[in-house]
Coordinates of C-alpha atoms (C1' of nucleotides) in Angstrom, one line a residue:
Chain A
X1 CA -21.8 11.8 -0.8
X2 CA -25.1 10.3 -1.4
X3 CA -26.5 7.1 -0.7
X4 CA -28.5 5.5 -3.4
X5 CA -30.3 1.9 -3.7
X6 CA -29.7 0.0 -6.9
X7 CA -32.4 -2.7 -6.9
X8 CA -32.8 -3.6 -3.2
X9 CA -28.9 -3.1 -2.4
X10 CA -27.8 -0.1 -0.7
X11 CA -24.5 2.1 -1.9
X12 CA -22.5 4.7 -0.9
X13 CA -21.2 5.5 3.2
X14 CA -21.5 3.3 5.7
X15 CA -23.8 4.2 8.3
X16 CA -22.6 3.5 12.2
X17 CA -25.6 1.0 12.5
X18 CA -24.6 -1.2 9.6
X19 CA -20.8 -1.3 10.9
X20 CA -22.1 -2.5 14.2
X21 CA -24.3 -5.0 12.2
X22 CA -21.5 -6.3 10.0
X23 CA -18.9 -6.5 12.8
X24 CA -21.4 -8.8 14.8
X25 CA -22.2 -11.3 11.8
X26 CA -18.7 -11.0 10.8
X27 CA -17.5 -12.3 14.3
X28 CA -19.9 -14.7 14.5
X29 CA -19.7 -16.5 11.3
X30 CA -15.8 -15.8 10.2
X31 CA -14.1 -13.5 7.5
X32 CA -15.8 -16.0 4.5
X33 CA -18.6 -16.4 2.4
X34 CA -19.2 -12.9 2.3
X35 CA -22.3 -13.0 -0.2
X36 CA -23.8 -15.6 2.3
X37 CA -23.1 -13.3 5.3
X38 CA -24.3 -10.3 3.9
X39 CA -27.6 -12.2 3.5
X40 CA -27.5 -13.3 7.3
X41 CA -27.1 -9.9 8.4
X42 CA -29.7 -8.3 6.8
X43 CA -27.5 -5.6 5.3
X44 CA -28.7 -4.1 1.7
X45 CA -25.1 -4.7 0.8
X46 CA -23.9 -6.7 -1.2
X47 CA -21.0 -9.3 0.2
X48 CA -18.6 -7.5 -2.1
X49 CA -19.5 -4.7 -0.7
X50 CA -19.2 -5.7 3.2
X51 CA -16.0 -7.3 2.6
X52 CA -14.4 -4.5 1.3
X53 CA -16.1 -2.3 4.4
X54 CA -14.8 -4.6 6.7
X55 CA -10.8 -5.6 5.3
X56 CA -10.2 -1.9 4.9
X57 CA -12.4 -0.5 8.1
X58 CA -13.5 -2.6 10.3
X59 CA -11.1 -5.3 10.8
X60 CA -9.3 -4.9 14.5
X61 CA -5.9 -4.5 14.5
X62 CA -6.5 -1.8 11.7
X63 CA -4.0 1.4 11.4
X64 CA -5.5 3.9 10.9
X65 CA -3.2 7.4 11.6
X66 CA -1.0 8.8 9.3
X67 CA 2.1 6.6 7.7
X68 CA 5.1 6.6 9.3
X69 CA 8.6 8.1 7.9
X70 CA 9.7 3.8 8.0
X71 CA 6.3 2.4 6.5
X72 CA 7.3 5.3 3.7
X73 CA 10.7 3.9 3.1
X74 CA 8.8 0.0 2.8
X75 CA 6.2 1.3 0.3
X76 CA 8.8 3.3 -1.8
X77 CA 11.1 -0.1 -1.8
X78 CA 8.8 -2.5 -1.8
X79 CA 7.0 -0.8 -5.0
X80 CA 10.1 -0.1 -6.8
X81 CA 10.7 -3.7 -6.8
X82 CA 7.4 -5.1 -7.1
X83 CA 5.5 -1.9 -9.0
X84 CA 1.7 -2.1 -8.2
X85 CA 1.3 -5.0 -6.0
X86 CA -0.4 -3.4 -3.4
X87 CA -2.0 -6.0 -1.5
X88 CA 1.4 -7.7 -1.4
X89 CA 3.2 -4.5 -0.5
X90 CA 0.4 -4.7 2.4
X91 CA 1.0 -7.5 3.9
X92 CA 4.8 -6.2 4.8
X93 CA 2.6 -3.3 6.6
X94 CA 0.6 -5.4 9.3
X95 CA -2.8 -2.7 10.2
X96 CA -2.3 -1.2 6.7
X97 CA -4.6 -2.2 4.0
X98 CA -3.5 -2.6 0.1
X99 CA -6.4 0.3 -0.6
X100 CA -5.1 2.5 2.1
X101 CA -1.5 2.0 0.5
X102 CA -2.6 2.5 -2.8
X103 CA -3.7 5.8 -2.1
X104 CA -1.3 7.0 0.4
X105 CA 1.1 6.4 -3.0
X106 CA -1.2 8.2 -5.7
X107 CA -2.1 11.0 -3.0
X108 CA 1.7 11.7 -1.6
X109 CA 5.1 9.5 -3.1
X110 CA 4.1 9.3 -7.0
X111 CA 4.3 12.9 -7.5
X112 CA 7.9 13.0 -5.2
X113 CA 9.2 10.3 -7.2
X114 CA 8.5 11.8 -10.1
X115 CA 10.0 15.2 -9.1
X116 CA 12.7 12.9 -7.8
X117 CA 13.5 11.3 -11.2
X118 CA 13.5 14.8 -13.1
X119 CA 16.0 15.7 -10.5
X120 CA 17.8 12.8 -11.3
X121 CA 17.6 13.4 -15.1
X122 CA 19.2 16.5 -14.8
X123 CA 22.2 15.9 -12.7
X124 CA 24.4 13.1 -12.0
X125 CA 22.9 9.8 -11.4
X126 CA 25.8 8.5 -9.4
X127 CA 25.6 9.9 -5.6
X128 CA 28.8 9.7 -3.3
X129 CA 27.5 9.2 -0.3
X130 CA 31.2 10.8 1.7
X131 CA 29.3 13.9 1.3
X132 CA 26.7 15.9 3.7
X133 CA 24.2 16.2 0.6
X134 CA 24.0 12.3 -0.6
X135 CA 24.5 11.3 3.4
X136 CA 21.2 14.2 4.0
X137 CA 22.0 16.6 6.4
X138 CA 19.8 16.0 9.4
X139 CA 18.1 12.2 8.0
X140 CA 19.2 9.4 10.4
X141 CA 18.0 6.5 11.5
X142 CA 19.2 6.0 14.8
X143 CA 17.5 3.7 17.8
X144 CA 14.7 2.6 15.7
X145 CA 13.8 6.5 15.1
X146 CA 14.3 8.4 11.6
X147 CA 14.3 12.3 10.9
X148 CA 13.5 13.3 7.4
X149 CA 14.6 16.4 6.1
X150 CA 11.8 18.1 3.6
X151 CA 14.3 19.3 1.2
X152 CA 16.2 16.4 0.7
X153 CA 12.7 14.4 -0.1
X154 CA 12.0 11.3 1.0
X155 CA 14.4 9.6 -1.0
X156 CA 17.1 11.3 0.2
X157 CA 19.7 10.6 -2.3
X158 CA 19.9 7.5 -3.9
X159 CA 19.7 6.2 -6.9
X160 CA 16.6 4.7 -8.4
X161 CA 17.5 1.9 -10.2
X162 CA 15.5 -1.2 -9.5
X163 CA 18.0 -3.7 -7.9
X164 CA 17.8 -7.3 -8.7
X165 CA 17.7 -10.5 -6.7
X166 CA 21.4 -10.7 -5.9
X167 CA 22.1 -7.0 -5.5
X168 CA 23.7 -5.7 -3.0
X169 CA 23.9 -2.0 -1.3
X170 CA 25.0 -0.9 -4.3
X171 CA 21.9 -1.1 -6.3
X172 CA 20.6 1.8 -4.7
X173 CA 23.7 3.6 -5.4
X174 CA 25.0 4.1 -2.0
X175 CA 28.5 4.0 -1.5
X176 CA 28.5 4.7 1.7
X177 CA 31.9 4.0 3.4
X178 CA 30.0 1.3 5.6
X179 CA 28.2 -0.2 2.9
X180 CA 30.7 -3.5 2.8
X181 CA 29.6 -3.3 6.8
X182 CA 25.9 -3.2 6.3
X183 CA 25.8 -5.1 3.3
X184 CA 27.6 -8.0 5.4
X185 CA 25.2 -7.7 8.2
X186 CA 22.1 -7.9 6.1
X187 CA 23.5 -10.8 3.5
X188 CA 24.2 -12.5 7.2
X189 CA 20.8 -12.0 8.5
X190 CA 18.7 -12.1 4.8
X191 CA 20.7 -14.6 3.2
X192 CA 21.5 -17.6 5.8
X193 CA 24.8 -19.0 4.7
X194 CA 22.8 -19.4 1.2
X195 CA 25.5 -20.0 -1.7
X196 CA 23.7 -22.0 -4.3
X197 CA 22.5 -19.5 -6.6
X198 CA 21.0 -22.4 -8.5
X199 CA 18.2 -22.8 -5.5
X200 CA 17.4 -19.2 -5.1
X201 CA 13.9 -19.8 -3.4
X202 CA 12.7 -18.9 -0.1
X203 CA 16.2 -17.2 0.5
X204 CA 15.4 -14.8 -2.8
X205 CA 12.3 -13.9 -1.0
X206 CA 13.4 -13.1 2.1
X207 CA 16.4 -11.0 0.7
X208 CA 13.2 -9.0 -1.1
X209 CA 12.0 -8.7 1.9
X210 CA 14.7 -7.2 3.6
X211 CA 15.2 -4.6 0.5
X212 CA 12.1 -2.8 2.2
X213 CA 14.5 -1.8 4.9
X214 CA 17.2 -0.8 3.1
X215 CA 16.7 3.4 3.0
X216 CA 16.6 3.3 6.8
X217 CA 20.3 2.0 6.7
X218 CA 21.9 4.4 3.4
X219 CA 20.6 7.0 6.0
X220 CA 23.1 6.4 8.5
X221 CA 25.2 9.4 9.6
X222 CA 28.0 7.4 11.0
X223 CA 28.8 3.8 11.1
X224 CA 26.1 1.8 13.1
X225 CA 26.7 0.1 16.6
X226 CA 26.0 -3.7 16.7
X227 CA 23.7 -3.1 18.8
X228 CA 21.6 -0.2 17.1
X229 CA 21.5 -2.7 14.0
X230 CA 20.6 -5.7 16.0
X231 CA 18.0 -3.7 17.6
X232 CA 16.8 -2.5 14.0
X233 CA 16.2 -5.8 13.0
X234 CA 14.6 -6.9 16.4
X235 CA 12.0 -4.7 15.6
X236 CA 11.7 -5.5 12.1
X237 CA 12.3 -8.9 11.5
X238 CA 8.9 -9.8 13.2
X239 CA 7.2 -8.2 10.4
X240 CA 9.7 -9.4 7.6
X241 CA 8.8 -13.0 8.8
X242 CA 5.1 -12.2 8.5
X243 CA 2.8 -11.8 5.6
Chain B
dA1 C1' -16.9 36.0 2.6
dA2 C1' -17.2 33.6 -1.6
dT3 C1' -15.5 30.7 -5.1
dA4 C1' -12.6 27.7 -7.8
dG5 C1' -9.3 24.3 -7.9
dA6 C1' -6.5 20.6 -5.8
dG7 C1' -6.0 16.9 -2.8
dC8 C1' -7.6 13.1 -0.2
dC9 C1' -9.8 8.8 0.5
dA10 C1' -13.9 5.6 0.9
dA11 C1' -16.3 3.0 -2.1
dC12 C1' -17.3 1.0 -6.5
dC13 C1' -16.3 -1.4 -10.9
dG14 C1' -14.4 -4.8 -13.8
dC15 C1' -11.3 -8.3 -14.5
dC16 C1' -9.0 -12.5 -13.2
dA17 C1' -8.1 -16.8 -10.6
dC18 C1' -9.7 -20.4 -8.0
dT19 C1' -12.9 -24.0 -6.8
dA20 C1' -16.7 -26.9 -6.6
dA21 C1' -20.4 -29.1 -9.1
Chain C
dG1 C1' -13.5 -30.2 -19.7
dT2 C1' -17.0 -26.7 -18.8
dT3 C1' -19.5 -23.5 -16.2
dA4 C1' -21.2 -20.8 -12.4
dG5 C1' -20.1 -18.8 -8.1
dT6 C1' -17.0 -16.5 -5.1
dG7 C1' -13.2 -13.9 -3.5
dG8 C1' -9.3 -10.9 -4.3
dC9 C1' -6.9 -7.4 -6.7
dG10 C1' -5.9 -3.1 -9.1
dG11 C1' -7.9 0.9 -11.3
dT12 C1' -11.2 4.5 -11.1
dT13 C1' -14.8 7.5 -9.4
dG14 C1' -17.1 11.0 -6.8
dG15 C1' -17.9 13.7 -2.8
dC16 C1' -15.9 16.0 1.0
dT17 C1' -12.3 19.0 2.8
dC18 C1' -8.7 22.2 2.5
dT19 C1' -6.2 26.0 0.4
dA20 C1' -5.4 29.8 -2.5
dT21 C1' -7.2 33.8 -4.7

DNA sequence: AATAGAGCCAACCGCCACTAA
DNA sequence: GTTAGTGGCGGTTGGCTCTAT
């Protein structure tokens, strides 16, 4: 990759100097007025430019390793309900950015899903989820841990149909044997006693929210412990809350 | 070992929404 | 109400790396 200068702004790769350069100005003056700040630092960047550099590279807290088997499951949900919202879809994935997301779908789950979907033309839509091939053979999420089997795909084996706002573990075609038992569990965590449907507001959003979460439990091998399910949403619900 | 093609990803571009003057 | 400036978002590009032949 080249660098080039258009006019007196520089393009292309960041070097090391001017990270170090933006990270200071960026510290000292605040994520804002990034035409301003460029200025101040003496970058030839412009602040389009160093904002981008610095929400998708430089910002602490940043991920930046490979994305987990559970930030898979989030993407593939949240998309499929929300389609190509990626900054949105980013801020249920604290330390991922919407750019990083964005490709990480184009790159990897677009083709799946579309090799997914011809599977799906072809063969029954309907999964029943009493047998080793819709439950996945080895793909379990168990302790806050998943295993995904390559051949089953990252889908596993449910249906794609977009599920609306009052769906339930049904619209993602599991029926699981323990789906009454999840689905129970999550309306009492996601929904909060809510039973005006004629005020669907915050609770609408946080039942969204929750859909994200959903594959992790249609993978379950055998019913779920309290426990493992209260300690599945200990670990989520910090991030459902968020963003 | 060389080459072509595919995949990946950082960076750029253009559009839109918001805000202040 | 209008306009200019700014930031945010999603789409696209282009170069590097990897893999297959």
């Amino acid at each position: 990759m080249e660098n080039h200068d258009v006019g007196n702004l520089r393009r292309g790769p960041w070097l090391d100097e001017e990270d170090e350069r933006l990270t200071a100005i960026v510290k000292a003056l605040g994520e804002k007025h990034w035409d301003a700040l460029a200025n101040e630092s003496g970058l030839r960047r412009s602040g389009k430019s160093c904002r981008l550099r610095w929400m998708n590279y430089l910002r602490p807290n940043l991920k930046h390793g490979e994305i987990t088997y559970e930030e898979e499951h989030i993407i593939l949900n949240l998309h499929k309900q929300w389609g190509n919202k990626w900054s949105r879809i980013a801020k249920r994935l604290p330390g991922r950015t919407d750019n990083e997301i964005k490709n990480y779908w184009r790159s990897h789950l677009k083709k799946k899903i579309e090799a997914q979907q011809g599977l799906h033309s072809c063969s029954e839509a309907k999964q029943d989820f009493s047998t080793p091939e819709c439950r996945g053979s080895s793909d379990e999420y168990i302790g806050g841990e998943s295993k995904m089997n390559e051949k089953d795909g990252i889908f596993g084996t449910w249906s794609l149909e977009t599920p609306g706002p009052s769906s339930n573990m049904s619209a993602f075609g599991c029926s699981s044997p323990y789906e009454r038992h999840i689905s129970d569990w999550m309306s009492s965590c996601c929904w909060q006693q809510q039973h005006d449907y004629n005020q669907q507001t915050d609770e609408i959003k946080q039942h969204e929210d929750c859909m994200g979460m959903y594959p992790c439990f249609c993978q379950l091998e055998s019913e779920p412990e309290e426990d493992t399910m209260h300690n599945v949403w200990d670990l989520w619900s910090p991030i459902w809350e968020t963003g």
